[in-house]
């Protein structure tokens, strides 16, 4: 049981780290393209609250959102995840 709890905690830490990397790279890409959050919302048609959650490392994007973001910002999805 303790092994399972430890494994869950490790997964949560890794997931949290991925969210942080994604949020940081998303902010970097937006800065490089001189795109503000409100502009990204308009260009991707992703709700403002959702973009905010991505930027604050609360959620990882759905595939369709990820593809829109990559297209608008001109970045590879692998780079957004730290690869």
XYZ file of C-alpha atoms in Angstrom:
83
model
C 0.000 0.000 0.000
C 2.837 2.414 0.850
C 4.513 1.614 -2.469
C 1.329 2.519 -4.301
C 0.999 5.792 -2.381
C 4.637 6.625 -3.091
C 4.124 5.882 -6.772
C 1.052 8.155 -6.891
C 2.997 10.954 -5.235
C 5.824 10.545 -7.731
C 3.378 10.729 -10.637
C 1.797 13.870 -9.167
C 5.231 15.502 -8.836
C 6.113 14.641 -12.436
C 2.765 15.927 -13.670
C 3.257 19.149 -11.725
C 6.726 19.556 -13.226
C 5.344 19.071 -16.747
C 2.657 21.694 -16.127
C 5.316 24.148 -14.927
C 7.510 23.526 -17.975
C 4.558 23.908 -20.316
C 3.448 27.154 -18.621
C 6.970 28.599 -18.741
C 7.466 27.699 -22.389
C 4.021 29.009 -23.303
C 4.848 32.357 -21.666
C 8.228 32.429 -23.424
C 6.625 31.729 -26.804
C 4.015 34.407 -26.261
C 6.710 36.924 -25.317
C 8.830 35.998 -28.337
C 5.837 36.492 -30.636
C 4.745 39.626 -28.753
C 1.318 38.079 -28.163
C -0.665 38.925 -25.051
C -3.068 36.529 -23.383
C -6.147 38.276 -24.791
C -4.682 38.016 -28.301
C -3.933 34.317 -27.873
C -7.548 33.824 -26.801
C -8.782 35.493 -29.998
C -6.303 33.754 -32.288
C -6.939 30.261 -30.905
C -10.595 30.587 -29.893
C -9.664 29.004 -26.551
C -11.503 30.503 -23.555
C -9.591 33.088 -21.515
C -9.973 31.070 -18.304
C -8.488 28.020 -20.009
C -5.458 29.936 -21.303
C -5.052 31.403 -17.819
C -5.079 27.911 -16.325
C -2.365 26.825 -18.761
C -0.248 29.891 -17.957
C -0.656 29.261 -14.229
C 0.302 25.583 -14.552
C -3.089 24.359 -13.357
C -3.946 22.191 -16.356
C -2.347 20.568 -19.354
C -3.957 21.386 -22.715
C -6.224 19.084 -24.651
C -4.712 17.950 -27.939
C -6.902 20.262 -30.032
C -5.905 23.254 -27.890
C -2.259 22.268 -28.040
C -2.352 22.122 -31.840
C -3.995 25.562 -32.082
C -1.459 27.090 -29.695
C 1.467 25.574 -31.606
C 0.105 26.826 -34.921
C -0.417 30.388 -33.672
C 2.913 30.603 -31.837
C 4.911 28.731 -34.470
C 6.393 26.226 -32.037
C 6.674 22.462 -31.912
C 4.535 20.762 -29.268
C 7.569 18.789 -28.069
C 9.384 22.028 -27.258
C 6.424 23.233 -25.179
C 6.825 20.108 -23.058
C 10.554 20.602 -22.568
C 11.854 18.169 -25.173
